[in-house]
PDB file of C-alpha atoms in Angstrom:
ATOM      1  CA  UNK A 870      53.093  90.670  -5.838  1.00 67.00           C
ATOM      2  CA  UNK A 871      49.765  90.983  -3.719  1.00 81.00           C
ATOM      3  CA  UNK A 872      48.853  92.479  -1.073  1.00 85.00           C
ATOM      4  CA  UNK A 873      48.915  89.557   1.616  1.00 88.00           C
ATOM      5  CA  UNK A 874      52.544  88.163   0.642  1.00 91.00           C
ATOM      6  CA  UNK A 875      53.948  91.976   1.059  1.00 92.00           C
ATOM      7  CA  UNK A 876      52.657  92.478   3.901  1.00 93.00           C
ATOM      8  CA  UNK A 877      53.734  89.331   5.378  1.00 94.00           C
ATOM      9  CA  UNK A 878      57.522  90.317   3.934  1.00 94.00           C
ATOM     10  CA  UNK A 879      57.342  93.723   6.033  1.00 95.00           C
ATOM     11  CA  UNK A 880      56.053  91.781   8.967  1.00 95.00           C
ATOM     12  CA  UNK A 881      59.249  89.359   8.883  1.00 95.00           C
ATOM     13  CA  UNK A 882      61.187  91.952   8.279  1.00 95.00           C
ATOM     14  CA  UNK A 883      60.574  93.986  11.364  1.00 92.00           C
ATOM     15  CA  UNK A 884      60.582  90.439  13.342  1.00 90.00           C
ATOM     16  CA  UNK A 885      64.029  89.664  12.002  1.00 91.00           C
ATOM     17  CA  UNK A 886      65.700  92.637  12.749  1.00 87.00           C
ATOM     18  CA  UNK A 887      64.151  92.987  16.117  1.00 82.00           C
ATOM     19  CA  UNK A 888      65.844  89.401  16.983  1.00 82.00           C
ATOM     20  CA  UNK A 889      68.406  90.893  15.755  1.00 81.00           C
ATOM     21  CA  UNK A 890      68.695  93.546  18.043  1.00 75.00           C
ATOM     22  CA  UNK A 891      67.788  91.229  20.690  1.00 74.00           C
ATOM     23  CA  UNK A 892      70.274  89.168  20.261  1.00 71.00           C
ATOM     24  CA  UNK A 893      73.163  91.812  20.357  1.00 70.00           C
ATOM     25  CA  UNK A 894      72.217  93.317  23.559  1.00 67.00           C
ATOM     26  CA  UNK A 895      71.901  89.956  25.303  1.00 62.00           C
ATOM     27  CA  UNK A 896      67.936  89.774  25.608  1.00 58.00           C
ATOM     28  CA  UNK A 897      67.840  93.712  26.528  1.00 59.00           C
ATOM     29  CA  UNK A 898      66.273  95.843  24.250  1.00 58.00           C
ATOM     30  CA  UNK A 899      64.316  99.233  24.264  1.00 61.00           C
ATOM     31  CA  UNK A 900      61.823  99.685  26.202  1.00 60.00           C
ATOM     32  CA  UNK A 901      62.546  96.807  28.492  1.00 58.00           C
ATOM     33  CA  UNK A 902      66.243  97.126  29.155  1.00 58.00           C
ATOM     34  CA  UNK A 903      65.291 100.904  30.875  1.00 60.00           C
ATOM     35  CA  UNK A 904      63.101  99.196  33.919  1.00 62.00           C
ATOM     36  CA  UNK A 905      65.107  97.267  36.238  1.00 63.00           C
ATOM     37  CA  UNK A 906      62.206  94.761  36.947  1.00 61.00           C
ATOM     38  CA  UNK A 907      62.739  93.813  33.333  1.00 62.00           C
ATOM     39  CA  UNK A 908      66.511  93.872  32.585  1.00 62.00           C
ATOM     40  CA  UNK A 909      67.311  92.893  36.312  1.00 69.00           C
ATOM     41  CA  UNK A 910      64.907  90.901  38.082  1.00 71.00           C
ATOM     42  CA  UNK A 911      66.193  88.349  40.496  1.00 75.00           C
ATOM     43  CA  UNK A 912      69.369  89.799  40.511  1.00 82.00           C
ATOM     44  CA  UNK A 913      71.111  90.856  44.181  1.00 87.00           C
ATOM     45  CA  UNK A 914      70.503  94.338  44.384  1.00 86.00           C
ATOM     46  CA  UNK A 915      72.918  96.747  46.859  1.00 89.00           C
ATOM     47  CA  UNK A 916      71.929 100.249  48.104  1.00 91.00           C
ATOM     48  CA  UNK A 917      72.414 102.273  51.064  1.00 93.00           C
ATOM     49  CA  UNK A 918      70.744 103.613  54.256  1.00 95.00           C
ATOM     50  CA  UNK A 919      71.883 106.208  56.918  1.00 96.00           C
ATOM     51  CA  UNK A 920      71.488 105.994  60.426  1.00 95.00           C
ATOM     52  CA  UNK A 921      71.901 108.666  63.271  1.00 94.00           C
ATOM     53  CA  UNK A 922      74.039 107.066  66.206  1.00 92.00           C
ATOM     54  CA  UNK A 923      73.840 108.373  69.733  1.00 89.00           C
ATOM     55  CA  UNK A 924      76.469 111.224  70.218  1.00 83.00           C
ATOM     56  CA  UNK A 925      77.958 109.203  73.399  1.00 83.00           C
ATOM     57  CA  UNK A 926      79.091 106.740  70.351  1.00 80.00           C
ATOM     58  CA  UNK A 927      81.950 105.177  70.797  1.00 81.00           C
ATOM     59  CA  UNK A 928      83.884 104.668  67.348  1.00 77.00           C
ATOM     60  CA  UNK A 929      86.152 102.070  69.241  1.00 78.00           C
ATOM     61  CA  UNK A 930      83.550  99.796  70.341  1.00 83.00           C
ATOM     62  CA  UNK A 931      80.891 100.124  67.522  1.00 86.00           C
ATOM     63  CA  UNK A 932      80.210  96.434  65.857  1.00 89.00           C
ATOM     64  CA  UNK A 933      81.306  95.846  62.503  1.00 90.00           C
ATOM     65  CA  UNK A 934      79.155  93.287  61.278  1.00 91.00           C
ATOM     66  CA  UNK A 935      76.508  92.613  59.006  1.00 91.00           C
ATOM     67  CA  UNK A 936      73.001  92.760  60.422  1.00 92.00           C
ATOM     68  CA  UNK A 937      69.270  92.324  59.625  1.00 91.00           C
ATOM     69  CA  UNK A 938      67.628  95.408  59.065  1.00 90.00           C
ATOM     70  CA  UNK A 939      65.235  94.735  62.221  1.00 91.00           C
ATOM     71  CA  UNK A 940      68.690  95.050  64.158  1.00 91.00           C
ATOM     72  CA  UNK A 941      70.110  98.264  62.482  1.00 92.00           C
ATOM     73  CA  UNK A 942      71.227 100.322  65.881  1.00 92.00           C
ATOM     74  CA  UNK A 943      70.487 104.133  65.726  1.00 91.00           C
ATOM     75  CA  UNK A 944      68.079 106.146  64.081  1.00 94.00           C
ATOM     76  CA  UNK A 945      66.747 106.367  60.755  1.00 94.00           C
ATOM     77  CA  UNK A 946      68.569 109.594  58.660  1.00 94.00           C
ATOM     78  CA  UNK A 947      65.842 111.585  57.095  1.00 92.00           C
ATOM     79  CA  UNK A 948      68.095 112.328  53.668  1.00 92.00           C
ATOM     80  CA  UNK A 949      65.434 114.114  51.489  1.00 92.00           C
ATOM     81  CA  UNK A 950      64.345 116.780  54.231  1.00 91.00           C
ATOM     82  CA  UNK A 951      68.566 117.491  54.762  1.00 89.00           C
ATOM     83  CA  UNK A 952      68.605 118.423  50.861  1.00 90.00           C
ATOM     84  CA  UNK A 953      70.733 114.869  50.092  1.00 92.00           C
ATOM     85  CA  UNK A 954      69.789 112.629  47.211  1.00 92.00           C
ATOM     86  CA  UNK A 955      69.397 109.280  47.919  1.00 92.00           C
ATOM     87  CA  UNK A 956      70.679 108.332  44.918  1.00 90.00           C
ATOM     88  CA  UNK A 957      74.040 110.091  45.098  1.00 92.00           C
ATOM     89  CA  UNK A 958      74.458 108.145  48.822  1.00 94.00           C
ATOM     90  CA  UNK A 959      73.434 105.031  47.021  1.00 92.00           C
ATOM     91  CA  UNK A 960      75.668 105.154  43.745  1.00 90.00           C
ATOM     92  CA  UNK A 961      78.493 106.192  46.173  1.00 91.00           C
ATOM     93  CA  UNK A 962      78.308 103.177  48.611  1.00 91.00           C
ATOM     94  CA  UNK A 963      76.963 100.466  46.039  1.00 88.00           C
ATOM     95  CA  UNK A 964      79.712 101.684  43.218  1.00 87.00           C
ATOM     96  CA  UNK A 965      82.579 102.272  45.245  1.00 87.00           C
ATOM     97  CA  UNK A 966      85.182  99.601  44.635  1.00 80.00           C
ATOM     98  CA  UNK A 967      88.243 100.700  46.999  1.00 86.00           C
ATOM     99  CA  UNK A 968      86.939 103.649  49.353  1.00 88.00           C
ATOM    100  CA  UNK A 969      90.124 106.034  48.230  1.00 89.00           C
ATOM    101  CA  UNK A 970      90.385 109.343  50.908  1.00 91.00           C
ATOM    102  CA  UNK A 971      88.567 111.548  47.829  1.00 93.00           C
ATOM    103  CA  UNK A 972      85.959 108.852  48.013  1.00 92.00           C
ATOM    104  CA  UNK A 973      85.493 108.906  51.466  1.00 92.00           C
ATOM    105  CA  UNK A 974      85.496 112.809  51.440  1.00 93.00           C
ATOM    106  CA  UNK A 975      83.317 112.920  48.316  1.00 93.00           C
ATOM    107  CA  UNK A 976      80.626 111.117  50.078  1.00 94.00           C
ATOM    108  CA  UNK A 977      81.042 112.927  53.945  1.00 93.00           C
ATOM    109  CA  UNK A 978      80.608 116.211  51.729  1.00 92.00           C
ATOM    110  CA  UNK A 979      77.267 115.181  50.754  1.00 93.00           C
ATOM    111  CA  UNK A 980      76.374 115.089  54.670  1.00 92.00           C
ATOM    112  CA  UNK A 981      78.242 118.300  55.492  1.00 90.00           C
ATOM    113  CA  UNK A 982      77.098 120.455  52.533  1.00 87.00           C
ATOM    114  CA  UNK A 983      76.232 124.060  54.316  1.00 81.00           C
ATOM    115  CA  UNK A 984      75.771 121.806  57.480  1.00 83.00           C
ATOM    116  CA  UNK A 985      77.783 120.468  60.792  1.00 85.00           C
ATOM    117  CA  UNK A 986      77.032 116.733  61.714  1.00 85.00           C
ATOM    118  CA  UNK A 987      75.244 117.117  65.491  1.00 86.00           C
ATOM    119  CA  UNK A 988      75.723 113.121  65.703  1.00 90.00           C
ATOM    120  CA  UNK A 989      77.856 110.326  64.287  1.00 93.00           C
ATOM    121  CA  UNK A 990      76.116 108.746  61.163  1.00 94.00           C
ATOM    122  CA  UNK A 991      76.529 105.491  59.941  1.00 95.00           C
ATOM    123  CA  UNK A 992      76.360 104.550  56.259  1.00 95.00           C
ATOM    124  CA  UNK A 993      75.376 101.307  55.654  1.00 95.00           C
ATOM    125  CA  UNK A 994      75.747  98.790  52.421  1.00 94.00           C
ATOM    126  CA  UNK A 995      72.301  96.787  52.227  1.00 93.00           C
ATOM    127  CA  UNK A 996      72.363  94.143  49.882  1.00 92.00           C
ATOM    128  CA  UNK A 997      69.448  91.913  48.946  1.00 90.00           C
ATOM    129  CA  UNK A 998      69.010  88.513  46.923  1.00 89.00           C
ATOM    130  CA  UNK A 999      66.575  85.981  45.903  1.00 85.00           C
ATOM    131  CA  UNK A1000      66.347  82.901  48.337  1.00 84.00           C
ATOM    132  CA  UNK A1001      64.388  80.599  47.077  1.00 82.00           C
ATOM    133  CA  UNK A1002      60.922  82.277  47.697  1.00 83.00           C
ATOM    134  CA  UNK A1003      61.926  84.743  50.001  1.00 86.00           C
ATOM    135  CA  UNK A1004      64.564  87.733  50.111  1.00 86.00           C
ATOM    136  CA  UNK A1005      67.132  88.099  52.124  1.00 89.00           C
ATOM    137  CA  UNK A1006      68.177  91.553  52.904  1.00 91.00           C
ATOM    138  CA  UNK A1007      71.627  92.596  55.098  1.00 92.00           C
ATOM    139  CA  UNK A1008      72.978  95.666  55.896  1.00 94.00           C
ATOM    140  CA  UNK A1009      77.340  95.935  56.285  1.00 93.00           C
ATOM    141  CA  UNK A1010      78.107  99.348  58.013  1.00 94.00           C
ATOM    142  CA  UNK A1011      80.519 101.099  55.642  1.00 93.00           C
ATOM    143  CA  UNK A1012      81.637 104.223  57.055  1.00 93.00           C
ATOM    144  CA  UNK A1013      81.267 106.182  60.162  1.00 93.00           C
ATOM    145  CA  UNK A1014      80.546 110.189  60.601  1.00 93.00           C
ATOM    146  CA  UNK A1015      81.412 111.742  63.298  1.00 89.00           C
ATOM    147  CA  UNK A1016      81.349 115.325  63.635  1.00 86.00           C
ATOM    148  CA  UNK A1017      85.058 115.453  64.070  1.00 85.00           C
ATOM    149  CA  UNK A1018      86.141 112.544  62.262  1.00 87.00           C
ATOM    150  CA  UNK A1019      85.593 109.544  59.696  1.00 90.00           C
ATOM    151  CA  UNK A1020      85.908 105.899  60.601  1.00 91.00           C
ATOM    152  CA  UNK A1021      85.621 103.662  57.501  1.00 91.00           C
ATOM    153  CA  UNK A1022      84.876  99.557  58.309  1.00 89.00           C
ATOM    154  CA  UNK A1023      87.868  97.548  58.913  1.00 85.00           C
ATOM    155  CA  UNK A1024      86.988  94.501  57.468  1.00 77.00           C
ATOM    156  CA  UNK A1025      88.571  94.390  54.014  1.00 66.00           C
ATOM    157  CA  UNK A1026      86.062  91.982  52.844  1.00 62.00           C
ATOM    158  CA  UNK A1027      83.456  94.675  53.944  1.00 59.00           C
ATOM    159  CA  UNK A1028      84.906  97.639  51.516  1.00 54.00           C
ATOM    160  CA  UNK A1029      84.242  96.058  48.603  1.00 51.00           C
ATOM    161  CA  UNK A1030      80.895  95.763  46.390  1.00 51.00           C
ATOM    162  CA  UNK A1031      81.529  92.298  45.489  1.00 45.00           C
ATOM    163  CA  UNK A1032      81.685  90.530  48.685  1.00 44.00           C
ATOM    164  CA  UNK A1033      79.003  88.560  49.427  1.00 43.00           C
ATOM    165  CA  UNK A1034      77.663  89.685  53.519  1.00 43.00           C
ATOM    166  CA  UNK A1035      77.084  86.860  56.084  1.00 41.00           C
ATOM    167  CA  UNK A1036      73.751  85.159  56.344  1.00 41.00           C
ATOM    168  CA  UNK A1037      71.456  86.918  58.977  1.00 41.00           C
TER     169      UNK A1037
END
């Protein structure tokens, strides 16, 4: 056997069982399925953000709804400089299915760690999708902080990951 027809056996080799690797993880495979912008891109994405309300915040009358990130009331919640991993607020809020009381303190202990809460904070759910040729990005409040207790949205629709938020 020569030289040229072995090497093109090793060469379909390798191609065949990469296919077939390929084909087993649905189009994923090492080193693309590891980068979201590979194994995910164009899918909806959902993450979270924390904003500092007023302390005169009324629980009672705070809105609900789904809103634009340009309308996001309060301040923005500096989480690295408190010691709190974004990604720990994020996996909480986008992986929560049913927001159970050991959830709910789970996530309020990430805030309170070795800390008090001086304000009410409000954990949001933003989600964002392809549109066409733009993205649209809205943000679902989730659960409010206060320093003496926890409100968590009433909306059933609005406690779980799957539900799709209202156009902004």
């Amino acid at each position: 056997m020569g030289f040229p027809k072995r090497a093109l056996q090793i060469v379909g080799g390798v191609l065949v069982v990469y296919a077939l690797l390929v084909a087993t993880h649905l189009g994923e495979f090492w080193p693309f399925s590891i980068y979201p912008m590979f194994s995910q891109a164009g899918n909806p994405w959902t993450r979270a953000m924390v904003r500092e309300m007023p302390s005169q915040t009324d629980p009672d009358t705070l809105s609900w709804d789904a809103v634009s990130l340009q309308s996001l009331p309060g301040a923005s919640y500096p989480l690295a400089p408190k010691g709190i991993n974004q990604n720990d607020v994020a996996n909480y809020v986008s992986k929560t299915d049913q927001w159970s009381d050991e959830r709910v303190q789970g996530l309020r202990s990430l805030f309170t760690k070795g800390r008090s809460l001086s304000a009410p904070l409000l954990v949001f759910r933003v989600r964002g999708e392809l549109n066409s040729d733009s993205v649209g990005v809205t943000a679902t409040p989730v659960l409010l902080f206060a320093p003496d207790t926890t409100r968590i949205n009433p909306s059933p629709a609005a406690r779980t990951v799957a539900s799709t938020p209202p156009p902004s």
